Amino acid sequence: MDVSEFESFLAVLETGTATEAAALRFISQPALSRQIHSLEARCRTSLFTRSKSGMVPTRAARLLEPVARDLLMHWANAGQAMSALGERRVPLTVACPTMVAERLVLPFVTESVGLVADVVEVPTTEICSLVAERRVDFALVPLTPPPEVASKRLFRVPFSLQVPRDSPVAERDSVDIRELPELDLIVTYRTSGTRVALDEHLTRAGVRVRYRHEVSRSRIGEALALSGRGMVVSIDPPVFDLAEVPLVDEGSPIYVEEWAAWPPEHYSVAQIESFVDEFSAWMRGRPQFE
C-alpha cells in the first residue's frame, strides 16, 4: 500500500482539481493522476467524476475519506514513534476531558520538561477507546479503565452539592444521596466522568433520580443554580458564589476516581510511567485531591 496515494487522494478532495492538488503535494500533475488511478484500481471503483471545472468526489470517495485520514494519522504516529525511539524523553500525546486538561494537565505541563507534546480533549466515554486503538499515547480518565489497558489510580475528588447561599441546604453539614430524588438537580451530560461516577454511586445505593437539567459543563450548571433553577452536583470548586455541601452515602463521602491508562505494550512505557509518577507527585501538593 502506497501512503502517497492517500495523500494525493485527500489533496484532490481538499482542492477540487488535479492541478491544485499536485501543487499542494509538490509533485507533477501526471504523477498525481497516476496515484489517483492506482488507488481507484485498488478500490475497483471511480473516486472522482472528472470535468473541465474540476474533480467531483463520488460516494465511494466520501466513504474512503475517513479511512484515508485515519490511515495517515496512524502513519504519522508511527513515524513519530520510530524517530523518538532513541530519545531519552519522548514527547507524548495525552487524552483527557476538557476540565481535566484546563485544571490539571495544562498547569502541570507548564512546570514539566518535555513530557507532553499534545493534549487531546475528549469526552470521558470516548477516552479509553482512543487508548485501545493506539490513537493517543496515554489518557487521564475519571473512570476505571478496562482490563485490556495498563492503568494506575492517581487520586480521587469528593462530590458536593452546590447551592445558593440563601438555600436551607447551604446550612447543612452533608446531604445523603438518598435525599437527591427530592431535590431539583443539575448534572452534566452522560458523556462526562462526573455524571458516570454519580450514576454508578446511585445505582449501587438503589437510588433513582430524575434530573431537572442536564448541561455540558458544571460551570453552566452553577449559573443556573445561582439564578434559582436547581442545585449542581459537581466535583469542581464553584466559580460563582455558591455554597458547597458534601454528598455522602450513609455518612461516607462519595468520590470520582481519576486514572491514568495506556497500552501495555507501548514503545515508551517507561516514559508514560515517569509522567504518571511526576504528575502524581505534583497533584499531592493540591489539598482538594486525595
Coordinates of C-alpha atoms in Angstrom, one line a residue:
M1 CA 0.0 0.0 0.0
D2 CA 1.4 3.4 -1.0
V3 CA 0.6 6.1 1.5
S4 CA 1.3 8.8 -1.0
E5 CA -1.8 7.7 -3.0
F6 CA -3.9 8.5 0.0
E7 CA -2.1 11.8 0.5
S8 CA -2.9 12.7 -3.2
F9 CA -6.5 11.5 -2.8
L10 CA -7.1 13.8 0.2
A11 CA -5.3 16.7 -1.6
V12 CA -7.8 16.3 -4.5
L13 CA -10.7 16.3 -2.1
E14 CA -9.5 19.5 -0.5
T15 CA -8.7 21.4 -3.6
G16 CA -11.2 20.0 -6.1
T17 CA -8.7 20.0 -9.0
A18 CA -5.7 17.8 -10.0
T19 CA -3.6 20.9 -10.8
E20 CA -4.0 22.5 -7.3
A21 CA -3.7 19.1 -5.6
A22 CA -0.4 18.4 -7.4
A23 CA 0.9 21.9 -6.4
L24 CA -0.2 21.2 -2.8
R25 CA 1.7 17.9 -2.9
F26 CA 4.8 19.3 -4.7
I27 CA 4.5 16.7 -7.4
S28 CA 3.7 16.9 -11.1
Q29 CA 0.1 16.6 -12.3
P30 CA 0.8 13.4 -14.3
A31 CA 2.3 11.8 -11.2
L32 CA -0.7 12.7 -9.1
S33 CA -3.1 11.4 -11.7
R34 CA -1.2 8.1 -11.8
Q35 CA -1.6 7.8 -8.0
I36 CA -5.3 8.5 -8.2
H37 CA -5.8 6.0 -11.0
S38 CA -3.8 3.4 -9.0
L39 CA -5.9 4.0 -5.9
E40 CA -9.1 3.7 -8.0
A41 CA -7.8 0.4 -9.3
R42 CA -7.3 -0.9 -5.8
C43 CA -10.8 0.2 -4.8
R44 CA -12.2 -1.2 -8.1
T45 CA -14.4 1.9 -8.5
S46 CA -14.2 5.6 -9.6
L47 CA -13.4 8.0 -6.8
F48 CA -13.9 11.2 -8.8
T49 CA -16.1 12.4 -11.7
R50 CA -13.8 14.4 -13.9
S51 CA -14.9 17.5 -15.8
K52 CA -13.4 20.8 -17.1
S53 CA -14.4 22.5 -13.9
G54 CA -12.6 20.0 -11.6
M55 CA -12.9 16.6 -9.9
V56 CA -16.1 15.9 -8.1
P57 CA -15.9 13.1 -5.4
T58 CA -18.1 10.2 -5.8
R59 CA -20.0 8.4 -3.0
A60 CA -17.1 5.9 -2.8
A61 CA -14.7 8.8 -2.3
R62 CA -16.7 10.1 0.7
L63 CA -16.7 6.6 2.2
L64 CA -13.0 6.3 1.7
E65 CA -12.2 9.7 3.2
P66 CA -12.4 8.9 6.9
V67 CA -10.4 5.7 6.3
A68 CA -7.7 7.6 4.5
R69 CA -7.4 10.3 7.2
D70 CA -7.3 7.6 9.9
L71 CA -4.5 5.7 8.0
L72 CA -2.4 8.9 7.6
M73 CA -2.8 9.7 11.3
H74 CA -1.6 6.3 12.3
W75 CA 1.3 6.5 9.8
A76 CA 2.3 9.9 11.2
N77 CA 2.2 8.5 14.8
A78 CA 4.3 5.5 13.7
G79 CA 6.9 7.8 12.2
Q80 CA 7.0 9.9 15.4
A81 CA 7.3 6.8 17.5
M82 CA 10.2 5.4 15.4
S83 CA 12.1 8.7 15.3
A84 CA 11.7 9.0 19.1
L85 CA 12.9 5.5 20.0
G86 CA 16.4 6.7 20.6
E87 CA 15.5 9.7 22.7
R88 CA 15.7 9.6 26.4
R89 CA 12.4 11.6 27.0
V90 CA 9.8 11.1 24.4
P91 CA 7.1 13.8 23.9
L92 CA 3.7 12.1 24.5
T93 CA 0.1 12.8 23.5
V94 CA -2.4 12.6 26.3
A95 CA -6.2 12.4 26.0
C96 CA -8.4 13.7 28.8
P97 CA -11.7 15.6 29.4
T98 CA -11.7 19.4 28.9
M99 CA -11.9 20.2 32.6
V100 CA -9.1 17.8 33.5
A101 CA -7.0 19.5 30.7
E102 CA -7.7 23.0 31.9
R103 CA -7.5 22.4 35.7
L104 CA -4.7 19.9 35.9
V105 CA -2.8 18.8 32.8
L106 CA -2.0 22.2 31.2
P107 CA -0.9 23.7 34.6
F108 CA 1.3 20.6 35.1
V109 CA 2.7 20.9 31.5
T110 CA 3.9 24.5 32.2
E111 CA 6.0 23.1 35.0
S112 CA 7.3 19.9 33.4
V113 CA 10.1 19.5 30.9
G114 CA 9.2 17.9 27.5
L115 CA 6.8 15.2 28.9
V116 CA 3.8 16.1 26.8
A117 CA 3.7 17.2 23.2
D118 CA -0.1 17.5 22.8
V119 CA -3.3 17.3 24.8
V120 CA -6.4 15.9 23.1
E121 CA -9.7 17.0 24.8
V122 CA -12.2 14.2 24.5
P123 CA -15.5 13.2 26.2
T124 CA -14.9 10.8 29.0
T125 CA -16.9 8.0 27.4
E126 CA -14.6 8.0 24.3
I127 CA -11.2 8.2 26.0
C128 CA -10.4 4.5 26.7
S129 CA -11.3 3.6 23.1
L130 CA -8.6 6.1 21.9
V131 CA -6.1 4.3 24.1
A132 CA -7.2 0.8 23.0
E133 CA -6.9 1.9 19.3
R134 CA -3.4 3.4 20.0
R135 CA -4.6 6.9 18.8
V136 CA -3.0 8.5 21.8
D137 CA -0.1 7.5 24.0
F138 CA -2.0 7.5 27.2
A139 CA -5.0 9.1 28.9
L140 CA -6.3 10.6 32.1
V141 CA -9.8 9.4 32.7
P142 CA -12.3 9.7 35.6
L143 CA -13.5 6.1 35.1
T144 CA -12.0 2.7 35.9
P145 CA -10.2 1.7 32.7
P146 CA -11.0 -1.7 31.0
P147 CA -8.7 -4.6 31.9
E148 CA -7.0 -4.7 28.5
V149 CA -5.1 -1.5 29.1
A150 CA -2.5 -0.8 31.8
S151 CA -3.7 1.7 34.4
K152 CA -3.0 3.3 37.7
R153 CA -5.3 5.2 40.0
L154 CA -4.0 8.7 40.6
F155 CA -6.4 10.5 43.0
R156 CA -10.0 10.9 43.9
V157 CA -12.2 14.0 44.3
P158 CA -15.2 14.3 46.5
F159 CA -18.7 15.1 45.2
S160 CA -20.5 18.2 46.5
L161 CA -23.9 19.7 46.1
Q162 CA -23.5 23.4 45.2
V163 CA -26.4 25.6 46.2
P164 CA -27.2 29.3 46.6
R165 CA -26.1 30.6 50.0
D166 CA -29.6 31.5 51.0
S167 CA -30.8 27.9 50.5
P168 CA -31.7 25.9 53.7
V169 CA -29.4 23.2 52.3
A170 CA -26.4 25.5 52.5
E171 CA -26.5 25.3 56.3
R172 CA -26.2 21.5 56.4
D173 CA -23.0 19.5 57.0
S174 CA -23.8 17.0 54.3
V175 CA -26.6 15.6 52.0
D176 CA -27.1 11.9 51.7
I177 CA -27.6 10.6 48.1
R178 CA -30.9 9.0 49.1
E179 CA -32.3 12.5 49.5
L180 CA -31.4 13.5 45.9
P181 CA -34.7 12.3 44.3
E182 CA -36.5 15.1 46.3
L183 CA -34.2 17.9 45.0
D184 CA -34.0 19.8 41.8
L185 CA -30.7 18.7 40.5
I186 CA -28.4 20.0 37.7
V187 CA -25.9 17.5 36.4
T188 CA -23.6 17.2 33.4
Y189 CA -24.3 15.0 30.3
R190 CA -23.9 11.3 30.4
T191 CA -20.6 11.7 28.4
S192 CA -18.8 13.3 31.4
G193 CA -16.9 11.3 34.0
T194 CA -18.6 13.1 36.8
R195 CA -22.1 12.0 35.6
V196 CA -21.0 8.4 35.0
A197 CA -19.5 8.2 38.5
L198 CA -22.6 9.8 40.1
D199 CA -24.9 7.4 38.3
E200 CA -22.8 4.4 39.5
H201 CA -23.0 5.6 43.1
L202 CA -26.8 6.0 42.8
T203 CA -27.2 2.6 41.2
R204 CA -25.2 0.8 43.9
A205 CA -27.4 2.6 46.5
G206 CA -30.6 1.7 44.7
V207 CA -31.5 5.3 44.2
R208 CA -33.4 6.5 41.1
V209 CA -33.3 10.2 40.3
R210 CA -34.9 12.4 37.6
Y211 CA -32.6 15.3 37.0
R212 CA -34.1 18.8 36.4
H213 CA -31.4 20.0 34.0
E214 CA -28.5 18.3 32.1
V215 CA -25.7 20.6 30.9
S216 CA -22.4 20.3 29.0
R217 CA -20.3 21.7 31.8
S218 CA -20.7 22.2 35.6
R219 CA -19.9 25.9 35.1
I220 CA -23.2 26.3 33.2
G221 CA -25.0 24.4 36.0
E222 CA -23.5 26.9 38.5
A223 CA -25.0 29.8 36.6
L224 CA -28.4 28.1 36.6
A225 CA -28.2 27.3 40.3
L226 CA -27.3 30.9 41.1
S227 CA -30.4 32.0 39.3
G228 CA -32.5 29.7 41.4
R229 CA -33.1 26.9 38.9
G230 CA -31.7 24.0 40.9
M231 CA -28.7 22.6 42.7
V232 CA -25.5 21.4 41.0
V233 CA -23.8 18.1 41.6
S234 CA -20.2 18.7 40.9
I235 CA -16.6 17.8 41.8
D236 CA -15.2 21.2 40.8
P237 CA -14.8 24.2 43.1
P238 CA -17.5 26.7 42.2
V239 CA -16.5 29.9 40.3
F240 CA -19.7 31.6 41.3
D241 CA -20.8 32.4 44.9
L242 CA -22.3 29.1 45.8
A243 CA -22.1 27.1 49.0
E244 CA -20.6 23.6 48.8
V245 CA -22.3 20.8 50.8
P246 CA -20.6 17.3 50.8
L247 CA -22.5 14.4 49.2
V248 CA -22.4 11.2 51.3
D249 CA -23.6 7.7 51.2
E250 CA -24.7 6.7 54.7
G251 CA -22.2 9.1 56.2
S252 CA -19.3 8.3 53.9
P253 CA -18.2 10.8 51.2
I254 CA -18.6 9.7 47.6
Y255 CA -15.8 10.3 45.1
V256 CA -14.8 10.4 41.4
E257 CA -11.6 8.5 40.8
E258 CA -9.0 9.7 38.3
W259 CA -7.0 7.1 36.5
A260 CA -4.1 7.0 34.0
A261 CA -4.4 4.4 31.2
W262 CA -2.0 3.4 28.4
P263 CA -1.4 0.5 26.0
P264 CA 0.6 -2.2 28.0
E265 CA 2.9 -2.8 25.1
H266 CA 3.6 0.9 24.3
Y267 CA 7.0 1.6 22.9
S268 CA 7.7 4.1 25.7
V269 CA 6.1 2.6 28.7
A270 CA 8.9 3.9 30.9
Q271 CA 8.2 7.5 29.8
I272 CA 4.5 7.2 30.5
E273 CA 5.2 5.7 33.9
S274 CA 7.6 8.6 34.6
F275 CA 4.8 11.1 33.6
V276 CA 2.3 9.3 35.9
D277 CA 4.8 9.4 38.8
E278 CA 5.7 13.1 38.3
F279 CA 2.1 14.1 37.8
S280 CA 1.0 12.2 41.0
A281 CA 3.7 13.9 43.0
W282 CA 2.6 17.3 41.6
M283 CA -1.0 16.5 42.5
R284 CA -0.1 15.7 46.1
G285 CA 0.5 19.4 46.6
R286 CA -3.1 20.2 46.0
P287 CA -5.3 19.6 49.1
Q288 CA -8.6 19.1 47.3
F289 CA -7.3 15.8 45.8
E290 CA -6.7 12.6 47.8

